[in-house]
Amino acid sequence: MKYTSKLLIILSFYCSTINCVKGQNTSGNVRSESIFKDFPYTKFVDITYSPSTSSDYRIKQEGSKIETGKLHEEKMRVNFLVPVYKKPGKFEILAGGSYKYQTYHFTEVENDKTNPSFFNLNSKEETHYFSGNLTGIYYAKIMNKLVVLNTNLLVDGSNQGYERTIASFTATLPLYKSDKTYFALGAYFTTSHSRLLPLMPTLIYQHKIKDGPWYIDAVLPKSLYLRRMINERSRFSAGFWLDPSASFIYPDQKGFKQVYVFNKVEVKLDVKYEQNLNENFGFQIQGGISQPYKGVFRETNSSRNFADLYQDMNFYLNAGIFYKLKK
């Protein structure tokens, strides 16, 4: 099993895990502090724009190089999460959705045009990605221990129509809570046919470092940050996160499938500034180094790689605005 394929699998648990985390009762522990409570992982509406610098790329099929050039990307994302129903301490239902407009800019392209094994990519490949999901969170007691159970149903597609339905399940067990530390372990399962490892462990760790202003905020394997409050409305963070992306590519060329899924994971080492303007509105800006792992082209719901894309390190910027519901 290839290492990069494992990374693509690991990251798909993120939304389900975060919903479990945010839903738990935080009274009387470190997670009730402003540094976490006032900056939730998910917002009612979140809009971001993210460009990257150009870097070299290579496309390979079965180990043979078939194309080289330079690539840079631009992404515009709109996410929303709406509470539908909540019975405190028992269960809650949330509905969410996202739209992503992503452009891939290919320059200085060199390839073997006589090789019919891979479709031609446009110099500016534009993609539209849509998804909608329904999440149910249930709070159970097992052997007098709180267990948070999360079920998620997601459908996605593009401006050309529906493509996939994916169900997932997450169980999270808080193991320790105090005024300085929160620790939980969990497991994630998905029904997606393109995931070679459908079951993955998860870990959540939040800790105030001694009596200083710094906090550790880890949601592994998704992200690890050191955070501190600048004032009562703003927060500074430094660390890394893994950014997965999916796009549907429609070659419209003879001899190829109608649609392919392009999955890529980037490790982003960055700094981030977040500012709450009032109880509802805020903005964020972050930037740093992005190291892409191998991107893969696959047929929909297939685990077999049709082609692999390798890209060198680049720099990126991410700026956005958000709206969160009042507490």
XYZ file of C-alpha atoms in Angstrom:
327
model
C 0.000 0.000 0.000
C 1.424 3.370 -0.992
C 2.189 5.974 1.666
C 0.529 8.897 -0.120
C -2.664 6.953 -0.667
C -2.788 6.466 3.120
C -2.610 10.240 3.617
C -5.544 10.786 1.284
C -7.522 8.303 3.355
C -6.623 9.779 6.748
C -7.812 13.285 5.956
C -11.370 12.495 4.973
C -12.348 12.056 8.655
C -11.831 15.756 9.464
C -15.338 17.228 9.246
C -16.937 14.409 11.210
C -14.350 14.585 13.968
C -14.585 18.362 14.337
C -18.364 18.248 14.642
C -17.992 15.753 17.482
C -15.476 17.977 19.232
C -17.525 21.161 19.048
C -20.683 19.518 20.277
C -19.464 18.361 23.653
C -20.141 20.097 26.941
C -17.119 22.270 27.733
C -18.052 23.633 31.144
C -15.370 23.332 33.796
C -12.421 22.494 31.544
C -9.807 24.165 29.354
C -12.104 24.125 26.322
C -14.426 26.658 27.982
C -11.716 29.337 27.754
C -12.048 32.113 25.173
C -9.119 30.892 23.090
C -11.221 27.851 22.076
C -14.817 28.872 22.825
C -14.697 32.173 20.893
C -12.989 30.648 17.836
C -14.950 27.498 16.912
C -13.582 25.106 14.292
C -16.735 25.371 12.214
C -18.822 28.483 11.628
C -22.302 29.195 10.334
C -20.720 30.662 7.163
C -17.019 30.634 6.260
C -15.637 32.178 3.020
C -11.937 31.921 2.100
C -9.687 32.707 -0.863
C -6.313 30.976 -1.208
C -3.711 31.501 -3.975
C -0.342 29.719 -4.170
C 2.944 30.399 -5.941
C 4.098 28.361 -8.929
C 6.290 25.267 -8.538
C 7.472 22.365 -10.698
C 5.242 19.328 -11.192
C 5.562 15.887 -12.772
C 2.850 13.471 -13.896
C 3.650 9.750 -13.900
C 1.845 6.610 -14.987
C 3.040 3.281 -13.603
C 6.330 4.953 -12.620
C 7.026 6.486 -16.051
C 7.159 10.277 -16.389
C 4.713 11.494 -19.050
C 4.472 15.258 -18.381
C 6.381 18.058 -16.625
C 5.810 21.773 -16.120
C 4.892 24.388 -13.544
C 1.649 24.580 -11.585
C -0.023 27.085 -9.323
C -3.550 27.079 -7.930
C -6.278 29.407 -6.717
C -9.141 28.298 -4.463
C -12.299 30.027 -3.326
C -14.311 28.137 -0.717
C -17.708 28.758 0.854
C -18.745 26.509 3.766
C -21.801 26.621 5.985
C -23.085 24.632 8.964
C -26.644 24.992 10.275
C -27.965 23.559 13.581
C -31.263 21.816 12.753
C -32.274 20.314 16.090
C -30.682 20.008 19.515
C -31.659 18.226 22.723
C -28.939 19.275 25.206
C -26.885 16.399 26.517
C -28.695 13.873 24.300
C -28.322 14.480 20.583
C -28.229 17.106 17.852
C -28.655 17.305 14.090
C -26.686 19.618 11.793
C -26.876 20.289 8.058
C -23.928 21.604 6.097
C -22.660 22.267 2.631
C -19.739 23.648 0.695
C -18.805 25.095 -2.672
C -15.247 25.279 -3.997
C -14.091 27.020 -7.161
C -10.555 25.905 -7.955
C -8.295 26.726 -10.893
C -5.129 24.846 -11.852
C -2.720 26.940 -13.943
C -0.316 24.777 -16.008
C 2.657 26.504 -17.689
C 5.906 25.444 -19.400
C 4.269 22.090 -20.134
C 6.336 19.374 -21.794
C 4.782 16.023 -22.682
C 4.700 13.278 -25.259
C 1.671 14.257 -27.341
C 1.856 10.948 -29.191
C 1.206 9.070 -25.913
C -2.556 8.446 -25.706
C -2.438 6.990 -22.178
C -3.264 10.286 -20.400
C -5.773 13.000 -21.295
C -4.688 16.559 -22.091
C -5.171 19.106 -19.305
C -6.134 22.673 -20.170
C -3.599 25.434 -19.439
C -6.239 26.784 -17.032
C -8.279 23.894 -15.651
C -11.361 25.252 -13.841
C -13.330 23.039 -11.451
C -16.499 23.499 -9.410
C -17.044 21.245 -6.407
C -20.299 21.032 -4.418
C -21.106 18.963 -1.348
C -23.928 18.677 1.143
C -24.036 16.702 4.369
C -26.347 15.790 7.216
C -24.774 15.018 10.587
C -26.280 13.415 13.661
C -24.460 13.549 17.016
C -25.531 11.322 19.904
C -24.162 11.474 23.466
C -24.123 8.036 25.081
C -22.893 6.563 28.368
C -20.921 3.317 28.176
C -19.648 1.960 31.516
C -20.300 5.415 33.005
C -18.067 7.013 30.367
C -19.345 9.637 27.927
C -19.009 8.537 24.299
C -19.844 10.928 21.468
C -21.202 9.124 18.399
C -21.314 10.958 15.082
C -22.943 9.788 11.840
C -22.444 11.753 8.636
C -24.004 11.369 5.186
C -22.343 13.362 2.398
C -23.228 13.784 -1.272
C -20.940 15.614 -3.684
C -20.565 16.529 -7.317
C -19.783 19.402 -9.639
C -21.519 21.877 -11.942
C -22.069 18.879 -14.238
C -24.109 16.983 -11.678
C -24.118 14.481 -8.823
C -21.123 12.131 -8.463
C -20.920 10.307 -5.086
C -22.588 9.469 -1.771
C -20.343 8.742 1.237
C -21.374 7.733 4.755
C -19.047 7.932 7.762
C -19.152 7.212 11.474
C -17.017 8.588 14.313
C -16.853 7.573 17.982
C -15.007 9.843 20.426
C -14.192 9.005 24.061
C -13.077 11.907 26.310
C -10.474 10.449 28.672
C -9.367 13.453 30.709
C -10.727 16.953 31.393
C -9.368 19.644 33.706
C -8.936 23.407 33.779
C -5.660 23.010 31.837
C -5.990 19.827 29.756
C -8.496 18.053 27.522
C -7.689 14.655 25.975
C -9.857 12.328 23.875
C -9.371 9.303 21.624
C -11.632 8.109 18.860
C -12.101 6.055 15.730
C -13.395 6.904 12.265
C -15.053 4.624 9.708
C -16.164 5.393 6.142
C -18.053 3.511 3.428
C -16.161 5.167 0.571
C -14.899 2.622 -1.981
C -11.882 4.817 -2.752
C -10.534 4.517 0.825
C -8.121 1.626 1.274
C -8.135 2.047 5.075
C -11.782 2.576 6.074
C -11.013 2.569 9.837
C -8.669 5.159 11.374
C -7.830 6.338 14.934
C -8.259 9.986 15.982
C -6.776 12.024 18.838
C -7.762 15.367 20.368
C -5.440 17.151 22.812
C -5.782 20.701 24.148
C -3.498 21.961 26.914
C -2.547 25.234 28.565
C 1.252 25.424 28.934
C 1.961 26.142 32.609
C 0.573 29.569 33.548
C 1.666 31.292 30.344
C -0.422 32.551 27.403
C 0.270 29.595 25.077
C -1.993 26.611 24.409
C -1.471 23.378 22.492
C -4.360 22.562 20.151
C -4.060 19.177 18.405
C -6.704 17.382 16.333
C -4.621 14.554 14.907
C -3.831 13.654 12.274
C -5.461 16.832 10.884
C -3.664 19.691 12.666
C -1.291 20.751 15.456
C -1.033 24.386 16.576
C 0.399 26.558 19.323
C -2.136 29.305 20.030
C -2.343 32.409 22.178
C -4.767 35.273 22.666
C -3.486 38.698 21.619
C -6.425 40.458 23.236
C -9.994 39.465 24.093
C -11.039 39.503 20.405
C -7.996 38.198 18.513
C -5.914 35.014 18.406
C -2.492 34.108 16.973
C -1.515 30.565 15.961
C 1.555 28.816 14.558
C 1.762 25.202 13.464
C 0.743 22.878 10.663
C -2.364 21.377 9.121
C -3.101 18.885 6.380
C -5.248 20.306 3.586
C -7.024 17.723 1.415
C -8.717 18.735 -1.821
C -10.900 16.897 -4.312
C -11.905 17.968 -7.813
C -13.807 16.271 -10.605
C -12.066 16.374 -14.002
C -14.084 15.802 -17.204
C -11.617 15.086 -20.059
C -14.206 14.981 -22.887
C -11.602 13.097 -24.928
C -11.985 9.836 -26.809
C -10.667 6.743 -25.042
C -11.081 8.059 -21.478
C -13.747 7.844 -18.798
C -16.313 10.616 -18.560
C -15.089 11.757 -15.135
C -12.010 11.359 -12.927
C -11.489 12.406 -9.314
C -8.288 14.329 -8.575
C -7.292 14.079 -4.887
C -4.338 15.898 -3.377
C -3.023 16.458 0.153
C -0.828 19.399 1.173
C 1.102 19.769 4.424
C 0.923 23.462 5.340
C 3.315 25.011 7.860
C 2.025 28.488 8.656
C 1.067 31.295 11.003
C -2.519 32.481 11.420
C -4.262 35.580 12.761
C -7.984 35.562 13.642
C -10.057 38.554 14.690
C -13.614 38.649 16.037
C -15.168 41.962 15.000
C -18.242 41.357 17.170
C -20.251 38.384 18.458
C -21.007 37.242 14.905
C -18.530 38.510 12.314
C -14.787 38.019 12.032
C -11.897 37.552 9.644
C -8.731 35.490 9.396
C -5.488 35.564 7.444
C -2.778 32.932 7.320
C 0.203 32.098 5.171
C 3.265 29.944 4.966
C 4.857 27.007 3.194
C 2.902 24.268 1.449
C 4.470 20.889 0.668
C 2.136 18.904 -1.609
C 2.146 15.147 -1.386
C 1.421 13.092 -4.458
C -1.894 13.938 -6.106
C -3.797 11.055 -7.664
C -6.208 10.818 -10.594
C -8.766 8.039 -10.097
C -12.010 6.852 -11.545
C -14.964 7.694 -9.277
C -15.230 5.237 -6.336
C -12.061 3.406 -7.375
C -8.923 2.841 -5.291
C -6.693 2.336 -8.346
C -4.484 5.270 -9.346
C -4.884 6.185 -13.022
C -2.018 8.722 -12.855
C 0.083 10.410 -10.158
C 1.013 14.096 -9.889
C 4.073 15.200 -7.901
C 4.629 18.874 -7.064
C 7.447 20.784 -5.361
C 7.087 23.076 -2.345
C 5.371 26.446 -2.778
C 4.124 29.387 -0.725
C 0.481 30.126 -0.076
C -1.853 32.718 1.434
C -5.328 32.166 2.862
C -7.683 35.025 3.713
C -11.300 34.815 4.738
C -14.321 36.164 6.549
C -16.778 34.246 8.709
C -20.119 34.524 10.444
C -20.797 32.518 13.598
C -23.998 32.135 15.538
C -24.311 33.781 18.936
C -23.560 31.560 21.908
